[in-house]
Amino acid sequence: MEQQKIFLTWLILRSYLAMNKISKVLLLEDNASTRLIVSKALQNKGIEVVLASTLEEVRQCFADDSIKLFLLDVHLPDGMSDELIPQIRQLYPMAPILMITAEYDSAHMARLFDAGVKDFIQKPILPLLLSNKVQSFLDWSEVELALFRANENYLSIMQEKEQEEALAFFVYDHILHTHSHSIEGVNVATLSSGRFCGDILISAQSPNGNLIIMLGDATGHGMAAAITIYPMVVTFNAMVAKGLSPGAILRELSDKHSQTVPSNRFFACILIEICLSKNTISIWNGGMPNVLIFDNNKQLIDKVPAKNMAIGILPTNDISTKFDTYPIENIGFISFFSDGLIENKCNNNKTLCFEDAYALIAECPTETEYTITRMRAMDVSPMSNHDDMTLCCLDLGILRNELSSSPVEKPFPKGNFAFNFELFGDALLNDSFTLKMIELLESYGFSPSFCQRVFTVSTELIVNSVDHGILNIQSNLKKSDFISYLDDRNAAIKKLNDSQRITVALSWNQFEKSLLLTVSDSGNGYQIKTETIQPDTQAHGRGLSIVNTLCNSLVYDQNTNTTLATLRY
């Protein structure tokens, strides 16, 4: 910051001095010969001179704001020039005042110095000495003025910066408070290196009741790091609310990062999912220190190292979504933290290695505030800015009780509705149709798990209607000659026309809490009973077997080539 101020001052000073090469001096002298000698010496220096012989003439010149220096004789016919000094100081605060006098009265000179006079020139005047002294004061005055204006500009820039930071902090703070939800059993302590923190600890409960926790550490410090956090927090909460799996959330975070964050900014993070229905806890570590796992007696039993890179380094498709999974009953506490907690630490004149730091944290894993304070005291340079520190401890005993006693609110759509879709010819090959239909269901408030069931069922039924009903391809051809199956399918697709169609209908009954899905085609249909009994070892026909297990009822009308599937909510 100081270097920026010096550089800014230098630029303004250089540009200002370059613009102000000609200076103007007001000379007050009642003696005509002296006025001529002094003015001629100053003009030889390239200085413009304004002449005055009385106090009143000087006052008439006060409208000229280009005067840079005042050269005043002490004794004038209409009074002492002393009385001009207060007004000059008010109107020309940066202009030097030099006094010309033939007398030497130390008391009088002291009073004039106190009033703002810069120097005295004794008579008889030496023109060369006077002109050099005037030029010196003019040069110094220009430097003072340039520095003053540079400082004003700097203060203005700093004020604008502070206002921008205040606005940014308001947004930052609002986002964190809006998207952060405290839960018993999640104990976190944070020590920021500045106003903005580059660490974030956030947790949210998904529609299926699982608790998902994320600790993130953005590249850098301050506002630059906070900017990286914004999209990560919003995306995390939105994806958890939709019921996405932790792996899918990781991919969404990576996509959002690549879309909104500069390529040289990364987001190291730990993602943890607590699933009571499976009695498991799953951990993903991307570029963070080891996650420490303790038993119920607070004894360290395992560490989960960073097996993955921070988000933003690899393309989304290359990110591993494999989690380390543990049974909950074997775990009492889990500690995880940002690297600022253990970096650049020294204990007993010895640089702290990672294993030393882990051991210190393990001494009291649940005392997050105490540990943060203790680790801060070990900073190699405690007076300098430290890295952001965040330490979190999960108390699995408390969390199990908290999650089991918190009923998961299952979204329930209100009202009845029915939709009917017809696809003709080439529109039968629209791969996005089923996905868009499911998005329509989601907009009515159905749970993600139910929408996934409908997606699987509708996809399978539509594919069967297209392949077997419209294109008239036998599924067993996939096993006997897959190449021929593809050739026959491509040949049949080329013959598609608008007389061939599929009808897909959805009907929701809120009182029976059931969704009726019907799929019919204009082709020859297919034998659903034959298809659904195929064993899992078959290379074909297994899709309808899966559909049959997902539906509460599945009926095929051979006369109308219509499949009716009922799914209860």
XYZ file of C-alpha atoms in Angstrom:
569
model
C 0.000 0.000 0.000
C 2.842 2.442 0.857
C 4.585 1.686 -2.441
C 1.357 2.414 -4.303
C 1.073 5.757 -2.521
C 4.691 6.705 -3.407
C 4.235 5.743 -7.050
C 0.938 7.629 -7.317
C 2.517 10.714 -5.712
C 5.447 10.569 -8.138
C 3.154 10.400 -11.169
C 1.036 13.331 -10.030
C 4.102 15.349 -9.045
C 5.790 14.774 -12.404
C 2.701 15.652 -14.416
C 1.984 18.722 -12.280
C 5.514 20.132 -12.522
C 5.500 19.568 -16.270
C 2.349 21.694 -16.564
C 3.579 24.612 -14.446
C 6.858 25.910 -15.867
C 5.984 29.662 -15.893
C 5.552 31.282 -12.453
C 4.079 34.626 -11.490
C 5.405 36.795 -8.627
C 3.780 39.897 -7.135
C 6.369 42.570 -6.269
C 5.322 45.307 -3.814
C 7.895 48.102 -3.819
C 7.325 51.854 -3.663
C 10.792 52.735 -4.971
C 10.754 52.884 -8.792
C 14.459 52.066 -9.203
C 14.254 49.066 -6.896
C 11.104 47.850 -8.701
C 12.934 48.026 -12.018
C 16.057 46.234 -10.794
C 14.135 43.424 -9.046
C 11.605 42.891 -11.827
C 14.371 42.767 -14.453
C 16.290 40.125 -12.450
C 13.182 37.989 -12.062
C 12.194 38.295 -15.716
C 15.670 37.114 -16.697
C 14.777 33.897 -14.808
C 11.635 33.517 -16.906
C 9.385 34.682 -14.075
C 6.369 36.862 -14.808
C 6.166 39.861 -12.454
C 3.081 41.771 -11.264
C 4.111 45.260 -9.987
C 2.493 47.176 -7.124
C 3.608 50.269 -5.213
C 0.887 50.497 -2.526
C -1.111 48.186 -0.288
C -4.278 49.052 -2.161
C -2.759 48.057 -5.500
C -1.895 44.669 -3.986
C -5.470 44.199 -2.796
C -6.695 44.871 -6.305
C -4.492 42.002 -7.545
C -6.017 39.447 -5.147
C -8.429 38.344 -7.879
C -5.477 36.855 -9.775
C -5.203 33.257 -8.508
C -2.143 32.529 -10.673
C 0.238 34.401 -8.362
C 2.712 31.894 -6.876
C 4.886 34.102 -4.612
C 4.674 37.500 -2.877
C 7.746 39.733 -2.581
C 6.792 42.580 -0.223
C 8.612 45.703 0.937
C 7.925 46.262 4.641
C 7.350 50.019 4.678
C 4.908 51.495 2.171
C 3.435 55.011 1.797
C -0.014 53.786 2.877
C 1.143 51.535 5.722
C 3.024 48.407 6.699
C 2.812 45.354 4.434
C 2.365 43.238 7.621
C -1.364 43.834 7.428
C -1.559 42.064 4.036
C -0.151 38.794 5.392
C -3.376 37.347 6.946
C -5.343 37.951 3.754
C -2.568 36.523 1.573
C -2.371 33.450 3.789
C -6.130 32.959 3.423
C -6.314 33.528 -0.342
C -2.958 31.948 -1.288
C -2.229 29.300 1.373
C 0.557 27.657 -0.638
C 2.296 30.842 -1.896
C 5.580 31.801 -0.110
C 5.879 35.357 1.279
C 9.298 37.057 1.214
C 9.877 40.430 2.917
C 12.251 43.181 1.658
C 13.607 45.428 4.415
C 16.520 47.762 5.154
C 16.123 47.360 8.897
C 16.989 44.499 11.180
C 14.499 44.256 14.028
C 14.695 40.726 15.427
C 11.431 41.026 17.377
C 9.568 42.299 14.324
C 11.075 39.587 12.107
C 10.075 36.906 14.626
C 6.472 38.115 14.551
C 6.443 38.015 10.763
C 7.856 34.484 10.731
C 5.059 33.455 13.078
C 2.543 35.109 10.739
C 3.725 32.965 7.809
C 6.640 34.820 6.201
C 9.179 32.398 4.699
C 12.300 34.619 4.501
C 13.741 38.169 4.494
C 15.820 39.955 1.825
C 18.038 42.725 3.146
C 18.608 46.000 1.320
C 20.646 46.944 -0.562
C 19.416 44.201 -2.914
C 21.764 41.937 -4.844
C 19.675 41.087 -7.974
C 21.294 37.702 -8.735
C 21.017 36.511 -5.135
C 17.402 37.695 -4.917
C 16.340 36.023 -8.186
C 17.980 32.711 -7.185
C 16.299 32.814 -3.787
C 12.902 33.581 -5.347
C 13.356 30.738 -7.873
C 14.280 28.343 -5.074
C 11.138 29.214 -3.132
C 9.015 28.923 -6.268
C 10.396 25.450 -7.003
C 9.814 24.304 -3.446
C 6.318 25.790 -3.483
C 5.487 23.818 -6.630
C 6.711 20.625 -4.978
C 4.639 21.328 -1.854
C 1.556 22.021 -3.950
C 2.047 18.865 -6.016
C 2.498 16.783 -2.866
C -0.603 18.330 -1.358
C -2.686 17.525 -4.423
C -1.212 14.041 -4.659
C -2.181 13.421 -1.054
C -5.686 14.716 -1.738
C -5.992 12.322 -4.686
C -4.641 9.474 -2.629
C -7.115 10.164 0.183
C -9.943 10.347 -2.355
C -8.913 7.009 -3.862
C -8.623 5.441 -0.418
C -12.061 6.749 0.551
C -13.544 5.296 -2.628
C -11.754 2.002 -1.963
C -13.113 1.903 1.589
C -16.627 2.534 0.306
C -16.274 -0.260 -2.257
C -14.894 -2.616 0.381
C -17.733 -1.711 2.736
C -20.262 -2.592 0.037
C -18.416 -5.801 -0.821
C -18.266 -6.772 2.844
C -22.005 -6.157 3.211
C -22.680 -8.529 0.308
C -20.145 -11.051 1.658
C -21.609 -10.934 5.160
C -25.175 -11.133 3.845
C -24.421 -14.209 1.743
C -22.734 -16.004 4.625
C -25.541 -15.243 7.079
C -28.236 -16.096 4.531
C -26.713 -19.442 3.583
C -25.187 -20.506 6.904
C -27.226 -22.531 9.369
C -25.908 -23.522 12.775
C -26.535 -27.031 14.021
C -25.734 -28.628 17.346
C -22.666 -30.826 17.171
C -20.841 -28.704 14.575
C -18.329 -26.689 16.613
C -16.310 -24.208 14.579
C -13.797 -21.470 15.403
C -12.421 -19.000 12.848
C -9.693 -16.356 13.036
C -9.561 -14.137 9.959
C -6.423 -12.313 8.840
C -8.514 -9.300 7.827
C -12.007 -8.024 7.248
C -12.702 -10.686 4.656
C -12.070 -14.342 5.429
C -10.872 -16.732 2.744
C -12.208 -19.737 4.710
C -15.828 -20.855 4.813
C -17.560 -23.532 6.908
C -21.093 -24.249 5.794
C -23.555 -27.081 6.423
C -26.976 -27.945 5.059
C -29.462 -30.792 5.330
C -30.590 -32.430 2.113
C -34.215 -33.507 1.470
C -33.336 -37.110 2.376
C -32.180 -36.034 5.843
C -28.445 -36.366 5.256
C -26.220 -33.601 6.647
C -23.600 -32.283 4.231
C -20.759 -30.102 5.537
C -18.179 -28.186 3.518
C -15.005 -26.458 4.697
C -13.430 -24.395 1.929
C -10.201 -22.417 1.708
C -9.925 -20.012 -1.241
C -6.628 -18.937 -2.786
C -5.178 -15.730 -1.321
C -6.504 -13.419 1.366
C -8.991 -10.633 1.850
C -11.554 -9.587 -0.720
C -9.864 -11.507 -3.554
C -10.344 -14.764 -1.645
C -13.878 -13.814 -0.598
C -14.894 -13.331 -4.239
C -13.999 -16.981 -4.890
C -16.214 -18.036 -1.975
C -19.415 -16.310 -3.205
C -20.315 -18.735 -6.037
C -19.176 -21.774 -4.040
C -21.514 -21.021 -1.111
C -24.545 -20.314 -3.286
C -23.961 -23.378 -5.467
C -23.436 -25.667 -2.463
C -26.715 -24.673 -0.834
C -28.698 -24.856 -4.065
C -27.404 -28.336 -4.905
C -27.946 -29.699 -1.387
C -31.510 -28.339 -1.430
C -32.108 -30.183 -4.706
C -31.024 -33.432 -3.095
C -27.947 -34.024 -5.236
C -25.399 -36.555 -4.062
C -22.077 -35.249 -2.670
C -20.322 -36.384 -5.836
C -22.766 -34.449 -8.001
C -22.325 -31.417 -5.733
C -18.553 -31.579 -6.286
C -19.044 -31.517 -10.041
C -21.467 -28.602 -9.804
C -18.964 -26.699 -7.663
C -16.264 -27.339 -10.248
C -18.502 -26.189 -13.104
C -19.487 -23.009 -11.247
C -15.835 -22.325 -10.394
C -14.757 -22.611 -14.035
C -17.583 -20.286 -15.093
C -17.134 -17.521 -12.501
C -13.637 -17.623 -10.965
C -10.290 -16.691 -12.612
C -8.201 -19.699 -13.592
C -5.414 -18.859 -11.112
C -7.789 -19.011 -8.116
C -8.459 -22.391 -6.533
C -10.827 -23.652 -3.871
C -9.422 -26.348 -1.596
C -12.197 -28.017 0.345
C -13.378 -30.892 2.511
C -16.834 -32.347 1.902
C -18.464 -34.568 4.528
C -21.811 -36.377 4.378
C -23.470 -37.912 7.448
C -26.090 -40.473 6.448
C -28.125 -41.946 9.325
C -30.170 -44.226 7.056
C -26.972 -46.065 6.059
C -25.239 -45.325 9.366
C -22.195 -43.979 7.498
C -20.043 -40.889 7.254
C -18.293 -40.115 3.957
C -15.308 -37.771 3.530
C -13.743 -36.146 0.435
C -10.511 -34.171 0.869
C -9.332 -31.909 -1.938
C -6.074 -30.074 -1.210
C -6.640 -29.652 2.546
C -4.752 -30.923 5.637
C -5.583 -34.392 6.959
C -9.025 -34.952 8.436
C -8.542 -36.431 11.926
C -10.935 -39.156 13.096
C -11.311 -39.916 16.815
C -13.169 -42.612 18.721
C -15.599 -41.912 21.557
C -12.654 -41.588 23.970
C -11.083 -38.861 21.792
C -8.282 -41.172 20.702
C -6.992 -40.605 17.187
C -7.845 -43.680 15.106
C -7.426 -42.557 11.501
C -6.503 -39.720 9.140
C -8.024 -38.890 5.774
C -5.335 -37.249 3.607
C -5.904 -35.067 0.569
C -6.286 -37.640 -2.186
C -7.712 -35.052 -4.576
C -6.668 -31.665 -5.921
C -8.374 -28.399 -5.067
C -11.387 -27.413 -7.139
C -10.351 -25.344 -10.138
C -7.178 -27.265 -10.990
C -8.651 -30.189 -12.937
C -11.472 -30.136 -15.492
C -14.794 -31.258 -14.029
C -14.776 -34.576 -15.877
C -11.392 -35.468 -14.342
C -12.473 -34.887 -10.729
C -12.744 -38.050 -8.657
C -15.972 -38.247 -6.661
C -14.836 -41.224 -4.609
C -15.392 -40.680 -0.864
C -13.786 -42.441 2.102
C -16.683 -44.036 3.997
C -16.754 -45.099 7.665
C -19.442 -46.622 9.926
C -20.730 -43.952 12.310
C -20.732 -46.149 15.405
C -16.937 -46.375 15.345
C -16.469 -42.588 15.369
C -16.861 -40.115 18.231
C -15.377 -36.931 16.811
C -13.943 -35.576 13.554
C -11.574 -32.585 13.353
C -10.765 -30.781 10.121
C -9.237 -27.391 9.429
C -7.740 -24.978 6.904
C -3.984 -24.988 6.354
C -3.578 -21.564 7.992
C -3.986 -23.302 11.340
C -0.764 -25.271 11.031
C 1.447 -23.338 8.592
C 4.461 -21.241 9.705
C 4.253 -22.353 13.324
C 7.130 -22.678 15.769
C 7.036 -24.394 19.169
C 10.002 -24.366 21.594
C 12.259 -22.919 18.866
C 11.378 -25.797 16.563
C 9.454 -25.417 13.327
C 6.205 -27.321 13.650
C 5.861 -30.179 11.166
C 2.461 -31.464 10.150
C 2.615 -34.476 12.451
C 3.480 -32.223 15.425
C 0.521 -29.999 14.588
C -1.843 -32.964 14.296
C -0.688 -34.196 17.703
C -1.329 -30.787 19.302
C -4.817 -30.633 17.797
C -5.505 -34.182 18.982
C -4.777 -33.197 22.586
C -8.177 -31.488 22.814
C -10.074 -31.969 19.530
C -13.360 -30.530 20.835
C -11.865 -27.259 22.157
C -11.785 -25.396 18.856
C -11.457 -21.842 20.240
C -8.657 -22.852 22.619
C -6.752 -24.619 19.856
C -7.089 -21.665 17.473
C -5.681 -19.306 20.131
C -2.894 -21.716 20.954
C -1.853 -22.166 17.331
C -1.959 -18.414 16.715
C 0.547 -17.915 19.527
C 2.940 -20.221 17.663
C 3.067 -18.090 14.508
C 6.640 -17.511 13.394
C 5.889 -13.778 12.976
C 3.024 -13.088 15.392
C 3.011 -9.335 14.639
C 2.559 -9.810 10.889
C -0.588 -10.767 9.061
C -1.378 -14.442 9.541
C -3.272 -16.762 7.243
C -6.990 -17.312 7.835
C -7.551 -20.085 10.386
C -10.623 -22.297 10.681
C -10.985 -25.363 12.878
C -14.125 -27.497 13.046
C -14.976 -30.453 15.261
C -17.979 -32.708 14.629
C -19.441 -34.347 17.712
C -21.026 -37.449 16.189
C -22.931 -38.302 19.365
C -24.728 -34.959 19.365
C -25.174 -34.953 15.597
C -26.804 -38.382 15.559
C -29.370 -37.230 18.091
C -29.853 -33.899 16.323
C -30.417 -35.457 12.915
C -32.642 -38.281 14.161
C -34.865 -35.813 16.032
C -35.133 -33.464 13.059
C -37.886 -34.785 10.797
C -37.210 -34.294 7.134
C -39.973 -32.301 5.537
C -41.042 -34.079 2.391
C -42.236 -31.632 -0.248
C -45.829 -32.300 -1.161
C -47.345 -30.892 -4.354
C -50.699 -29.151 -3.997
C -53.593 -29.614 -6.415
C -54.213 -32.006 -9.296
C -52.788 -31.678 -12.794
C -52.470 -33.554 -16.061
C -50.147 -33.088 -19.019
C -50.277 -34.667 -22.447
C -47.316 -34.651 -24.868
C -47.204 -35.894 -28.466
C -43.955 -36.458 -30.346
C -43.911 -36.968 -34.132
C -41.249 -38.189 -36.532
C -37.769 -36.912 -35.806
C -39.005 -35.360 -32.528
C -39.032 -38.939 -31.172
C -35.218 -38.717 -31.024
C -35.118 -35.698 -28.688
C -32.861 -36.899 -25.867
C -33.744 -33.895 -23.690
C -37.482 -34.487 -23.641
C -37.563 -36.748 -20.576
C -35.218 -34.495 -18.631
C -37.373 -31.423 -19.338
C -40.474 -33.324 -18.320
C -38.858 -34.181 -14.976
C -37.855 -30.555 -14.471
C -41.528 -29.694 -14.901
C -42.391 -32.164 -12.139
C -39.694 -30.692 -9.891
C -41.292 -27.268 -10.274
C -44.423 -28.658 -8.587
C -42.467 -29.606 -5.479
C -41.911 -33.346 -5.862
C -38.923 -34.715 -3.952
C -35.716 -35.445 -5.910
C -35.922 -39.175 -5.102
C -39.454 -39.407 -6.536
C -38.443 -37.444 -9.634
C -35.540 -39.856 -10.114
C -37.982 -42.787 -10.058
C -40.205 -41.106 -12.639
C -37.180 -40.310 -14.806
C -35.997 -43.920 -14.829
C -39.476 -45.292 -15.571
C -40.368 -42.755 -18.289
C -36.985 -43.102 -20.008
C -37.289 -46.861 -20.219
C -40.880 -46.811 -21.458
C -40.186 -44.170 -24.114
C -37.070 -46.006 -25.346
C -39.075 -49.243 -25.627
C -41.866 -47.495 -27.521
C -39.384 -45.950 -29.966
C -37.134 -48.990 -30.507
C -39.716 -51.765 -30.459
C -43.027 -50.021 -31.135
C -42.046 -47.456 -33.795
C -38.750 -48.723 -35.225
C -39.886 -52.365 -34.872
C -36.508 -53.694 -33.683
C -36.333 -56.868 -31.597
C -34.415 -56.437 -28.344
C -32.823 -59.899 -28.527
C -30.927 -58.668 -31.592
C -28.695 -56.736 -29.185
C -27.343 -60.012 -27.857
C -27.134 -62.016 -31.046
C -25.717 -59.312 -33.332
C -25.245 -55.865 -31.792
C -23.758 -54.379 -34.977
C -26.813 -55.509 -36.939
C -29.009 -54.020 -34.211
C -27.343 -50.616 -34.675
C -27.518 -50.850 -38.472
C -31.231 -51.762 -38.404
C -31.952 -48.955 -35.944
C -30.131 -46.323 -38.026
C -31.919 -47.514 -41.170
C -35.303 -47.306 -39.426
C -34.533 -43.806 -38.080
C -33.950 -42.553 -41.641
C -37.499 -43.620 -42.515
C -39.171 -41.750 -39.639
C -42.072 -39.507 -40.655
C -44.777 -37.472 -38.958
C -47.315 -40.309 -39.170
C -45.319 -42.101 -36.503
C -45.894 -40.754 -33.034
C -45.617 -41.372 -29.293
C -47.997 -39.977 -26.691
C -46.758 -39.395 -23.136
C -49.252 -38.400 -20.449
C -48.789 -37.504 -16.779
C -51.686 -37.291 -14.335
C -51.295 -36.450 -10.640
C -53.961 -37.246 -8.021
C -53.192 -35.441 -4.758
C -55.780 -37.397 -2.767
C -54.408 -40.794 -3.777
C -50.847 -39.372 -3.796
C -50.139 -41.152 -7.050
C -48.815 -40.248 -10.476
C -50.135 -42.079 -13.527
C -47.666 -42.230 -16.420
C -48.930 -43.516 -19.762
C -46.866 -44.074 -22.879
C -48.430 -45.172 -26.166
C -47.123 -45.423 -29.727
C -48.471 -45.717 -33.236
C -46.349 -48.795 -33.974
C -46.758 -52.503 -33.369
C -46.033 -52.361 -29.630
C -44.075 -54.961 -27.661
C -44.773 -57.852 -25.323
C -44.281 -56.437 -21.834
C -44.813 -59.762 -20.045
C -42.016 -61.342 -22.024
C -39.727 -58.393 -21.496
C -40.193 -58.085 -17.724
C -39.220 -61.629 -16.793
C -35.711 -61.455 -18.200
C -33.043 -62.247 -15.585
C -30.380 -59.694 -14.621
C -27.731 -61.698 -16.478
C -29.428 -60.978 -19.814
C -27.931 -58.324 -22.074
C -31.415 -57.161 -23.073
C -34.867 -56.894 -21.511
C -33.659 -55.932 -18.032
C -34.944 -52.335 -18.241
C -38.608 -53.249 -17.843
C -37.714 -55.534 -14.944
C -36.265 -52.545 -13.144
C -39.285 -50.424 -14.097
C -41.556 -53.063 -12.629
C -39.816 -52.767 -9.245
C -40.065 -48.956 -9.262
C -43.774 -48.807 -10.042
C -46.676 -49.658 -7.768
C -48.444 -51.045 -10.815
C -47.394 -51.602 -14.422
C -49.953 -52.568 -17.086
C -49.595 -52.899 -20.857
C -52.621 -52.643 -23.176
C -51.757 -54.609 -26.320
C -54.798 -53.276 -28.199
C -53.785 -49.620 -27.865
C -50.012 -50.115 -27.526
C -50.188 -48.266 -24.231
C -48.211 -48.806 -21.025
C -49.765 -47.510 -17.800
C -47.408 -47.065 -14.831
C -48.561 -45.910 -11.392
C -46.070 -44.438 -8.943
C -47.230 -43.606 -5.431
C -45.631 -40.689 -3.610
